CSV table of C-alpha atoms in Angstrom, one decimal:
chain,number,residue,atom,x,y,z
A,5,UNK,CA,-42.5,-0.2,-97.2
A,6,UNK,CA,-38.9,-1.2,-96.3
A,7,UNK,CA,-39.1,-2.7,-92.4
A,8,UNK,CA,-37.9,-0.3,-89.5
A,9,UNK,CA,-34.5,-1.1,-88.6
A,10,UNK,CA,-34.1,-1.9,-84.9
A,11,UNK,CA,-30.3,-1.2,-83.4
A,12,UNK,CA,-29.0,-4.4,-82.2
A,13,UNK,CA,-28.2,-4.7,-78.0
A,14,UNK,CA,-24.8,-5.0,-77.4
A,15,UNK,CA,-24.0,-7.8,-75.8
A,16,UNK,CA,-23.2,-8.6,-72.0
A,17,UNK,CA,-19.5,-8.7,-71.1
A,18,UNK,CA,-18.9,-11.6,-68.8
A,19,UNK,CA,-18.4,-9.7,-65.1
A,20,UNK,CA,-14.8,-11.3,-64.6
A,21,UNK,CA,-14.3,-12.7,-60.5
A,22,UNK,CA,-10.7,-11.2,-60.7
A,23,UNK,CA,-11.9,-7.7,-59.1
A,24,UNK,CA,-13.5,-9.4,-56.2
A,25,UNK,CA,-10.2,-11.7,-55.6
A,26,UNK,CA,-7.9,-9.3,-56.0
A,27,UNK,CA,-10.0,-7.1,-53.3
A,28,UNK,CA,-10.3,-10.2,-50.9
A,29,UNK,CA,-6.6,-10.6,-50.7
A,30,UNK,CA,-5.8,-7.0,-50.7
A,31,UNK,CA,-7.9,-6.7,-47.6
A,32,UNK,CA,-6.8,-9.9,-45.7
A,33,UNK,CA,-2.9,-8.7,-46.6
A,34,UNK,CA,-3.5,-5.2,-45.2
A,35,UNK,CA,-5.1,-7.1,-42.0
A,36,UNK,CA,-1.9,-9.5,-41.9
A,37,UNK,CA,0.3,-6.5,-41.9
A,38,UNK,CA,-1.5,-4.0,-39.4
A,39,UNK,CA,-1.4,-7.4,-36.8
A,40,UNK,CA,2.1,-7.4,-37.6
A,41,UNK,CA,3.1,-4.0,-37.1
A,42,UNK,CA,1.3,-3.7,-33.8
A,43,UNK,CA,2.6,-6.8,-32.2
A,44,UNK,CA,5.8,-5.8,-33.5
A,45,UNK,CA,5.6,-2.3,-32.6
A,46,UNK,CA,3.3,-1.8,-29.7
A,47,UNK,CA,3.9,-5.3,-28.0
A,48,UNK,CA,7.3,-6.6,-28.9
A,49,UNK,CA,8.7,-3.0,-29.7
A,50,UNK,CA,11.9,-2.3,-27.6
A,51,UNK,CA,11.3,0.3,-24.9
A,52,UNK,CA,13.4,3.1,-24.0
A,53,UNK,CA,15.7,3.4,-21.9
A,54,UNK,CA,16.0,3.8,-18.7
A,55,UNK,CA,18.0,7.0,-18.4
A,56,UNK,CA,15.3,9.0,-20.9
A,57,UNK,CA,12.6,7.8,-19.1
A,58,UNK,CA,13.8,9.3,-15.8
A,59,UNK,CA,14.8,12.1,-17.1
A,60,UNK,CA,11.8,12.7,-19.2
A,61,UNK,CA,9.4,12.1,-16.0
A,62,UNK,CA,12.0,14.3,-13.9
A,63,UNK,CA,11.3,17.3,-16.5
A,64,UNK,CA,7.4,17.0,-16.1
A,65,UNK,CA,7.4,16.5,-12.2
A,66,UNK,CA,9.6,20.0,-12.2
A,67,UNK,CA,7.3,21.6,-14.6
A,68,UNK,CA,4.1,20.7,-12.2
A,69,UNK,CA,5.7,21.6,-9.1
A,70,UNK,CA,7.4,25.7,-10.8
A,71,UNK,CA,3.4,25.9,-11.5
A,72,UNK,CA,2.2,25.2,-8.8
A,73,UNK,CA,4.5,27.9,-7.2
A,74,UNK,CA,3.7,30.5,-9.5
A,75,UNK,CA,0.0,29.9,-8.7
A,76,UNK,CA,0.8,30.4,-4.5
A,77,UNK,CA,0.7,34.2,-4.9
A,78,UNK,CA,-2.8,34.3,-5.9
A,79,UNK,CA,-3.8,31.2,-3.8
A,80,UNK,CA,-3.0,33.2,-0.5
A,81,UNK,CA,-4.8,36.6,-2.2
A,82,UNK,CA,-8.2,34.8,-2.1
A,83,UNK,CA,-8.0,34.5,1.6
A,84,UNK,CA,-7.2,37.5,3.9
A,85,UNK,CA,-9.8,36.9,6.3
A,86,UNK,CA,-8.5,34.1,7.6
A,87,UNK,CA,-5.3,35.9,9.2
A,88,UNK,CA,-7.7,37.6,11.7
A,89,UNK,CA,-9.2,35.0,13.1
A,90,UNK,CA,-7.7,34.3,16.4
A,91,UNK,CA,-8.5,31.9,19.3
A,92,UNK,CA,-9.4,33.1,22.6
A,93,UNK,CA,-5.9,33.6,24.7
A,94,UNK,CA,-5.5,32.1,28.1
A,95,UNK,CA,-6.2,34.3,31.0
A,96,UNK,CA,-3.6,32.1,33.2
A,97,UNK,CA,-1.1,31.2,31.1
A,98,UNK,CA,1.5,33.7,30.6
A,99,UNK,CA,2.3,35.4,27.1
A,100,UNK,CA,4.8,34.3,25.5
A,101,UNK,CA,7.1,36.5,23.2
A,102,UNK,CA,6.4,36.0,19.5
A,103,UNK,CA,8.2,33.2,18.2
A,104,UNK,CA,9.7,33.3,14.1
A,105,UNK,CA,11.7,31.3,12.1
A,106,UNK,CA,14.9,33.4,12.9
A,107,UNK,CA,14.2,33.0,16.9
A,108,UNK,CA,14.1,29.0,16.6
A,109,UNK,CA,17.2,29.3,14.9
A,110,UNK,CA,18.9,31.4,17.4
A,111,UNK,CA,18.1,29.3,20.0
A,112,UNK,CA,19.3,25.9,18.8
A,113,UNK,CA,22.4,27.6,17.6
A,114,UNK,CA,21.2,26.4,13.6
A,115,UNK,CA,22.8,28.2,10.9
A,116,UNK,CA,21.3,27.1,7.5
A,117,UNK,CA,23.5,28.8,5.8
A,118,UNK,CA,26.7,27.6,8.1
A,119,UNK,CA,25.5,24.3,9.3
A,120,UNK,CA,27.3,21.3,8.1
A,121,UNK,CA,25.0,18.3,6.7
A,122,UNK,CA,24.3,15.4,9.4
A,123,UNK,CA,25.0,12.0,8.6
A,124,UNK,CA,21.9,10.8,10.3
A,125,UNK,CA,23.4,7.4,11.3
A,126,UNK,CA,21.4,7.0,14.6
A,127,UNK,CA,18.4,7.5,12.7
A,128,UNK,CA,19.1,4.6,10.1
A,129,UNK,CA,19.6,2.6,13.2
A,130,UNK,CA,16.5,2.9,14.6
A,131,UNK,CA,14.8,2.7,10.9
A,132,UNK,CA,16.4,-0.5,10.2
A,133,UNK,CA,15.1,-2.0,13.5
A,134,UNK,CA,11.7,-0.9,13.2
A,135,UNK,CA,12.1,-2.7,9.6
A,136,UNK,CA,13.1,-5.8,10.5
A,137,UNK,CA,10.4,-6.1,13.2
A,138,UNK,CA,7.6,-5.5,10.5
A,139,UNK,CA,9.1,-8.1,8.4
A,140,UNK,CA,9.6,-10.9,11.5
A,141,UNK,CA,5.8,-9.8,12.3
A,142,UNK,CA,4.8,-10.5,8.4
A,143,UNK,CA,6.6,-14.1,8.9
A,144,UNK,CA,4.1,-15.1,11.8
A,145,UNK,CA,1.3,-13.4,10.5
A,146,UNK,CA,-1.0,-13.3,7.5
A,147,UNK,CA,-2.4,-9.7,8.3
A,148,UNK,CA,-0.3,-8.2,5.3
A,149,UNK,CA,-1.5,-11.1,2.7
A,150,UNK,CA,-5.2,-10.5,3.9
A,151,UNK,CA,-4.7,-6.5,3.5
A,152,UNK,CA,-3.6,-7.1,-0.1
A,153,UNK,CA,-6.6,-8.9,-0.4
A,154,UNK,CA,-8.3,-6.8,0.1
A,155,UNK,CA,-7.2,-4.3,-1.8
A,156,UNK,CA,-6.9,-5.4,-5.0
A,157,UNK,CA,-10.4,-7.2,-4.5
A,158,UNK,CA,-12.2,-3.7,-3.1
A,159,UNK,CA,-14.5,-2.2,-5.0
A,160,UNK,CA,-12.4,-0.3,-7.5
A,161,UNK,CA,-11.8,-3.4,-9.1
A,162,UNK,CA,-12.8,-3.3,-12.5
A,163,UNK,CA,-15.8,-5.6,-14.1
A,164,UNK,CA,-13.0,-6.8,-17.0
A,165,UNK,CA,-11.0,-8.3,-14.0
A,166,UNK,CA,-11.3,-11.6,-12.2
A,167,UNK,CA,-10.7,-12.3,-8.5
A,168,UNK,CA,-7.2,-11.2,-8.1
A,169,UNK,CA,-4.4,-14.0,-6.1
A,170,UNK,CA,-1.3,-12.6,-4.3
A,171,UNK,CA,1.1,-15.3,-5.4
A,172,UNK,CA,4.5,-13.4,-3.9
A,173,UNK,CA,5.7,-11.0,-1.8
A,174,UNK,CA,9.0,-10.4,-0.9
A,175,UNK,CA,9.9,-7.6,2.2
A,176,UNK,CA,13.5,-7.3,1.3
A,177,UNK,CA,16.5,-7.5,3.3
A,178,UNK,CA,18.6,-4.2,3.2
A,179,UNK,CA,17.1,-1.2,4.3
A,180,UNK,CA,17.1,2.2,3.6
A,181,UNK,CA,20.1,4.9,4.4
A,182,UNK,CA,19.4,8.7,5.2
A,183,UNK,CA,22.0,11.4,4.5
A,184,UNK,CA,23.1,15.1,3.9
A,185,UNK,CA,20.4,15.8,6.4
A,186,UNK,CA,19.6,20.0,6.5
A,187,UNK,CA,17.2,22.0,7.6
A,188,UNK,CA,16.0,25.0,5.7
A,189,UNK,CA,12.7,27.2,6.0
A,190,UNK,CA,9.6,25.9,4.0
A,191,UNK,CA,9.2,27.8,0.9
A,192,UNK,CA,5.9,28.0,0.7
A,193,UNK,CA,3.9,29.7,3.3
A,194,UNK,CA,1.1,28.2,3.7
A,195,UNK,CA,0.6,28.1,7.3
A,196,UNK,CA,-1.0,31.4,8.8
A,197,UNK,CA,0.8,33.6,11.7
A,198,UNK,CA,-0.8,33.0,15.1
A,199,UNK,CA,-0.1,34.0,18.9
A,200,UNK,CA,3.0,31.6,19.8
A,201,UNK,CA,3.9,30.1,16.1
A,202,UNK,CA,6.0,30.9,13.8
A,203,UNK,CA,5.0,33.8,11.4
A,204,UNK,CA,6.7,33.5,8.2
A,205,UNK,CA,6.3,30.0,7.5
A,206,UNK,CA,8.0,26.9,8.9
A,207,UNK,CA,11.2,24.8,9.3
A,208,UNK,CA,11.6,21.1,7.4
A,209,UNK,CA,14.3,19.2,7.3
A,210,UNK,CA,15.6,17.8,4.0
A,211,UNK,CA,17.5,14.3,3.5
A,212,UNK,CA,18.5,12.2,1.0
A,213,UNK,CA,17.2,8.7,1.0
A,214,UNK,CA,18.7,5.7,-0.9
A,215,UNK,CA,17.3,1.9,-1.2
A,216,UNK,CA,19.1,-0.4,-3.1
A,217,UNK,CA,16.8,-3.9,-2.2
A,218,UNK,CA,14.6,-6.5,-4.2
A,219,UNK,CA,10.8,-5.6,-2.8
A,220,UNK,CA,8.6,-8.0,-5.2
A,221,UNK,CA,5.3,-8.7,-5.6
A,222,UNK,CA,3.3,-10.7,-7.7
A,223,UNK,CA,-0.3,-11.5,-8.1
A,224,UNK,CA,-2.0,-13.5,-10.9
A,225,UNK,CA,-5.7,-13.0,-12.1
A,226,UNK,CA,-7.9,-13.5,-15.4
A,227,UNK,CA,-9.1,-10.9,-18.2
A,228,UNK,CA,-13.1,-11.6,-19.1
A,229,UNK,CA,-14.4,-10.6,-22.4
A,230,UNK,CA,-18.3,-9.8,-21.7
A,231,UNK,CA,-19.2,-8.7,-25.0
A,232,UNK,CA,-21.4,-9.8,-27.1
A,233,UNK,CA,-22.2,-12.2,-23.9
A,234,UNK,CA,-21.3,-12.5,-20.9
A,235,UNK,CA,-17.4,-14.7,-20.2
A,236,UNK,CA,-17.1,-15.0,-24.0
A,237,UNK,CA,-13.3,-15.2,-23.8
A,238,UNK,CA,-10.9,-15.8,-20.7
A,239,UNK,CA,-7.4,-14.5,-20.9
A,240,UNK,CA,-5.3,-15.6,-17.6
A,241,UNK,CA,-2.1,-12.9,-16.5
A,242,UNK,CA,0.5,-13.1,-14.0
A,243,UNK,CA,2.7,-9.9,-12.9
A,244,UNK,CA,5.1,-9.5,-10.8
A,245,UNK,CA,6.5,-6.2,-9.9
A,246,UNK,CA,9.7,-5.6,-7.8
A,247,UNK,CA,11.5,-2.0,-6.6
A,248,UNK,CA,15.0,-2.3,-7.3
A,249,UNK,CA,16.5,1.0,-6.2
A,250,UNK,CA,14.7,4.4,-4.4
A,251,UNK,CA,16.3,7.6,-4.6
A,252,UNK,CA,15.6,10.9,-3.9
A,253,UNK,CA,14.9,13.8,-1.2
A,254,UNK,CA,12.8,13.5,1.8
A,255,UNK,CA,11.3,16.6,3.5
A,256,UNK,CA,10.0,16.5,6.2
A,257,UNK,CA,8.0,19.2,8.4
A,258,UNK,CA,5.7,19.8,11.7
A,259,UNK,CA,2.4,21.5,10.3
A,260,UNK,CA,1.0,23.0,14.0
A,261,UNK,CA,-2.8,23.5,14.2
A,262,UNK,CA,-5.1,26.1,12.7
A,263,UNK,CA,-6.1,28.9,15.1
A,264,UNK,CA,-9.5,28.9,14.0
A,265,UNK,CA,-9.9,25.2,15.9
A,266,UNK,CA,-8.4,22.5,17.7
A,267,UNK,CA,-7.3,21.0,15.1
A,268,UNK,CA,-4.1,18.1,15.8
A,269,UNK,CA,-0.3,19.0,15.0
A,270,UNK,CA,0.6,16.4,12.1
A,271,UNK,CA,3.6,15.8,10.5
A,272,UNK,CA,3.8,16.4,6.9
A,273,UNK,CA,6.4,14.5,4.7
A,274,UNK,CA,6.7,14.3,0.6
A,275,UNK,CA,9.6,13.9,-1.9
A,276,UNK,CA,11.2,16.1,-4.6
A,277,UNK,CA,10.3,15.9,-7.2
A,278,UNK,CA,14.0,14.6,-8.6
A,279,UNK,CA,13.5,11.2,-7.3
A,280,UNK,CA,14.5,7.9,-9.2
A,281,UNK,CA,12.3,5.2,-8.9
A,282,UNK,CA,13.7,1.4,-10.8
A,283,UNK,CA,11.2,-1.0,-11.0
A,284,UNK,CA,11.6,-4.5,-12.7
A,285,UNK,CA,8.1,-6.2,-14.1
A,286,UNK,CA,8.2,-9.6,-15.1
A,287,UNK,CA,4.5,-10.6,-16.9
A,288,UNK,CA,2.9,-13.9,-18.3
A,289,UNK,CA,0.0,-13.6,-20.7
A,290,UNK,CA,-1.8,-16.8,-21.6
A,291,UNK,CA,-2.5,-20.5,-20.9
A,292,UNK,CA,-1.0,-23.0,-23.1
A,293,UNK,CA,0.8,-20.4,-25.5
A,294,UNK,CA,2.2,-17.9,-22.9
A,295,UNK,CA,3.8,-14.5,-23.9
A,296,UNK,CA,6.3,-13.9,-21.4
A,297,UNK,CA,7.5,-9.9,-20.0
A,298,UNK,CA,5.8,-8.0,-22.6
A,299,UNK,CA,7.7,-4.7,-22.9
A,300,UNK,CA,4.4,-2.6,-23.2
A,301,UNK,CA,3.1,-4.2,-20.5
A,302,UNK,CA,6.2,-3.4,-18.0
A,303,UNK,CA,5.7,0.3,-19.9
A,304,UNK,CA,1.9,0.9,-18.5
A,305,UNK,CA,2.4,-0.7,-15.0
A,306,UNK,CA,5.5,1.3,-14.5
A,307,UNK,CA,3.7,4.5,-15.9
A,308,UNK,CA,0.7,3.7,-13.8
A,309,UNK,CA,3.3,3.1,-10.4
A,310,UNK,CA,4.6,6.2,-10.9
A,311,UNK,CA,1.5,8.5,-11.6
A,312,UNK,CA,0.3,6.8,-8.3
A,313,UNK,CA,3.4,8.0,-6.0
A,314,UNK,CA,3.2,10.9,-8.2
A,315,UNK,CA,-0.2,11.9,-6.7
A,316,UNK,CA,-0.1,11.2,-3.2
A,317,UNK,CA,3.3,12.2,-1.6
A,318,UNK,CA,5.7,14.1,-4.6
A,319,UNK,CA,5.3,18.0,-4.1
A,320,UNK,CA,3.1,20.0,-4.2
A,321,UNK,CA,1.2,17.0,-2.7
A,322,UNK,CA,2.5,15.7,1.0
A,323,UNK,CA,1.4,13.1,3.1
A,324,UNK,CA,0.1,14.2,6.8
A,325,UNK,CA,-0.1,12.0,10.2
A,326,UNK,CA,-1.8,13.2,13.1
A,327,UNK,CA,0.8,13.2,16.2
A,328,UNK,CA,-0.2,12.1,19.3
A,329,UNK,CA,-0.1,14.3,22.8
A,330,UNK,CA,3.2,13.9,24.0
A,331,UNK,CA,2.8,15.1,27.7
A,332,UNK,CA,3.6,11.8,30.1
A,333,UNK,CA,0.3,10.2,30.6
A,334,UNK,CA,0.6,7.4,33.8
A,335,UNK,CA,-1.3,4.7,31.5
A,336,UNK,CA,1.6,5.0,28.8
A,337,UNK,CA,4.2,4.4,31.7
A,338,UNK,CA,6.4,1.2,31.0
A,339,UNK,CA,9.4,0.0,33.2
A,340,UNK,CA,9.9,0.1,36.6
A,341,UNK,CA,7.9,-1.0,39.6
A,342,UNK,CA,5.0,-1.1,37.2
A,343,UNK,CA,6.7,-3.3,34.8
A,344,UNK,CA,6.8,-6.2,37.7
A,345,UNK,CA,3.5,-5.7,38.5
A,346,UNK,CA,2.2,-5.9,35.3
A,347,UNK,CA,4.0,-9.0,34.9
A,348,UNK,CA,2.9,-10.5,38.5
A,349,UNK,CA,-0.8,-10.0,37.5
A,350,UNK,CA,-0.7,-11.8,34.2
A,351,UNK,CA,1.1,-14.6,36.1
A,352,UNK,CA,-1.3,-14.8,38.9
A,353,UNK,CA,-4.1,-14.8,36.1
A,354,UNK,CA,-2.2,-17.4,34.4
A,355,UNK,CA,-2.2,-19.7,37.6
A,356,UNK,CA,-5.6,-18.9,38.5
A,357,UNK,CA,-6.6,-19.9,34.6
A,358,UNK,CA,-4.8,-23.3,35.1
A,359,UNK,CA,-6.5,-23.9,38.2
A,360,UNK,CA,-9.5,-23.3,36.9
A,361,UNK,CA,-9.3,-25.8,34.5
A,362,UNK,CA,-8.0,-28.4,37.0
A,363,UNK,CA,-10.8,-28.4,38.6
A,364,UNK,CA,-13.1,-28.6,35.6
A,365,UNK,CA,-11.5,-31.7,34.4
A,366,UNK,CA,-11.8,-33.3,38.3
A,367,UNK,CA,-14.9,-32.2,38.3
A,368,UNK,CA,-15.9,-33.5,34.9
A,369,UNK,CA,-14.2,-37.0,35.8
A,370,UNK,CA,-16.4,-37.0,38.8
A,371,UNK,CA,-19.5,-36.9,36.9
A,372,UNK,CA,-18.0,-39.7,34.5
A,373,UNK,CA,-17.9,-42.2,37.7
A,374,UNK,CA,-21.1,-41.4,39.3
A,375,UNK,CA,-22.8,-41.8,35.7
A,376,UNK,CA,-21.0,-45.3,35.6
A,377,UNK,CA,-21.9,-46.7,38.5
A,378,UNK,CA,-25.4,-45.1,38.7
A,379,UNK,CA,-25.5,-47.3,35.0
A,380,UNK,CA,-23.7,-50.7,36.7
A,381,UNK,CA,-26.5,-50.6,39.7
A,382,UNK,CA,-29.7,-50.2,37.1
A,383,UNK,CA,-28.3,-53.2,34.8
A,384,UNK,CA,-28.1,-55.2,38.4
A,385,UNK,CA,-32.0,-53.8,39.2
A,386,UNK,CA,-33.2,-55.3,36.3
A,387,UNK,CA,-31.4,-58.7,35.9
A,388,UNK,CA,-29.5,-57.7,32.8
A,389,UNK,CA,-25.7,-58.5,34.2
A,390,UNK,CA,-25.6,-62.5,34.6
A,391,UNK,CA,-24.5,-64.1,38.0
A,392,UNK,CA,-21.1,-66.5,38.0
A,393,UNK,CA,-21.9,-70.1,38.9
A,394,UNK,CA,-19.2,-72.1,40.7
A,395,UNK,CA,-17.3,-73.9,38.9
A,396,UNK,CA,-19.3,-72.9,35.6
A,397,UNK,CA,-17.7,-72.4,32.9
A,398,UNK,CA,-15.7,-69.2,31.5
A,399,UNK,CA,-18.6,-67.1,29.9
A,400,UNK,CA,-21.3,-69.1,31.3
A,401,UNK,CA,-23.8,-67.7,33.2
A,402,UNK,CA,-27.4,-68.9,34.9
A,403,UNK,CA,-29.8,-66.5,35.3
């Protein structure tokens, strides 16, 4: 019997390390080059310029504020009731005609359609001094520093964040010039008709505003890596942001109480939205090998400035402050008879301060000698102060 015939194994390749190698560095090169193109790119990349940017923001600000008008019709359909609520009328006073746009107008001898623009020079006057007060006042006093502080240390601070320094801040010098001042009826009516206010709306007056100045500040603070523990990795930064040139349009309106309440008469102010705003941001990233003004950095703080204005005081959005009473009050009276006064009483308290202390320190000095000589009489009760002999010698005393 012939023996079975077995079919031999083939044999084992040798697994060749080429595969793996050529894997490794395919991976680490496609690592090299996606760190490459994002420093170049996203870090280093050059940003646009400054003409695109504007008018790119320019054409979403418009876009937000032609749909925010197109929503008004329905916004003032969802409340009719309010319209007939009225507050109780004075029995005494007498009634006064109804008062409109058109009748303001009349009255003042206003023709928006006529009038010429004002040049508002007056008005930049007393700007620029109020200015330049705030700025002597900042010199002598650390109130806007410890503000800042404050701020940037509340608690919106994020966790990723260190304690954050003001390390500059420049006021300026120029100041800001108003022009081609008009005023027109609001657009928008969003204030109600009532007894003795105006029933279709209100008046505001527009001006243009231009700041050419060098407003900088700068702050520097740390980045902290918590992850996978706790201040893995510190990365120190230092910004410093500065507004080179404001313009745009200022409008500017008296918003008068609600009937329903008592509610204050505030002045409302925003800006078109067809402003310019030029900001130059210088940054340093690092500790011993710094990366100085990172154009994507100078893009995100500059988007984030202008999202911030953009929410709080660009149309549809206004800023309101609540006006005080302006009938004369006696305690606001300055000038005058009450003036000297005034000015005789804080000089008689001044002499009467200085007085005052004159006498303390007599007073003081008197209790200094009685101590001292109440001291001088016990050292003689009890033998301690020696007794000169004559002719003794210098220092030499018998007891």
């Amino acid at each position: 019997m012939s023996a079975e015939q077995h079919p031999l194994p083939a044999p084992i390749q040798p697994q060749s390390s080429l595969s793996f190698t050529q894997g490794l560095l395919l991976g680490q090169l496609s690592i090299v080059l996606l760190l490459g193109a994002f420093i170049k790119f996203f870090i280093f990349g050059d940003p646009p310029s400054a003409d695109s940017t504007a008018a790119s923001r320019v054409a979403a600000r418009r876009e937000r504020t032609l749909a925010y008008k197109r929503s008004l019709p329905s916004l003032h359909s969802q409340s009719p009731q309010q319209r007939s609520l009225r507050r109780k009328r004075s029995s005494v006073l007498r009634n006064p005609p109804p008062l409109t746009t058109g009748t303001i107008l009349s009255k003042t001898y206003y023709n928006v359609n006529s009038h010429q623009p004002e040049s508002l020079d007056w008005f930049n006057v007393l700007v620029a001094q109020t200015i330049a007060q705030f700025r002597s006042d900042a010199q002598f006093d650390d109130a806007i520093l410890t503000s800042l502080n404050d701020v940037l240390n509340g608690p919106q601070k994020p966790d990723f964040l260190d304690e954050i320094k003001v390390t500059e801040i420049s006021l300026g010098e120029d100041f800001p010039i108003f022009s081609n001042c008009m005023v027109t009826p609001v657009e928008e009516e969003e204030i109600q008709a009532g007894p003795g206010r105006v029933d279709a709306g209100r008046l505001q007056a527009r001006m243009d505003v231009d700041l050419s100045d060098l407003i900088t500040l700068g702050v520097e603070t740390k980045l902290i890596l918590n992850y996978p523990k706790p201040m893995i990795a510190i990365l120190p930064v230092a910004l410093a942001v500065s507004v080179v040139r404001f313009s745009g349009t200022l409008s500017i309106s008296f918003v008068p109480s609600s009937p329903p309440g008592p509610s204050p008469t505030t002045l409302a102010f925003s800006f078109l939205d067809d402003y310019r705003l030029d900001l130059s941001i210088r940054s340093l990233v690092g500790s011993r090998s710094r990366l100085q003004d990172v154009p994507k950095i100078a893009q995100l703080v500059e988007a984030r400035l202008h999202t911030w204005f953009d929410e709080r005081c660009v149309e549809p959005r206004f800023q309101q402050i609540v006006l005080p009473s302006l009938w004369p009050r006696k305690k606001t009276t300055r000038g005058g008879e009450e003036e000297a006064a005034v000015k005789e009483a804080v000089i008689s308290r001044d002499l009467r301060e200085e007085a005052r202390k004159e006498v303390e320190d007599e007073a003081r000095l008197e209790r200094d000698r009685v101590d001292m000589e109440g001291l001088k009489w016990r050292r003689r009760g009890t033998g301690q102060e020696g007794l000169s002999m004559p002719g003794a010698m210098p220092g030499m005393t018998d007891a």
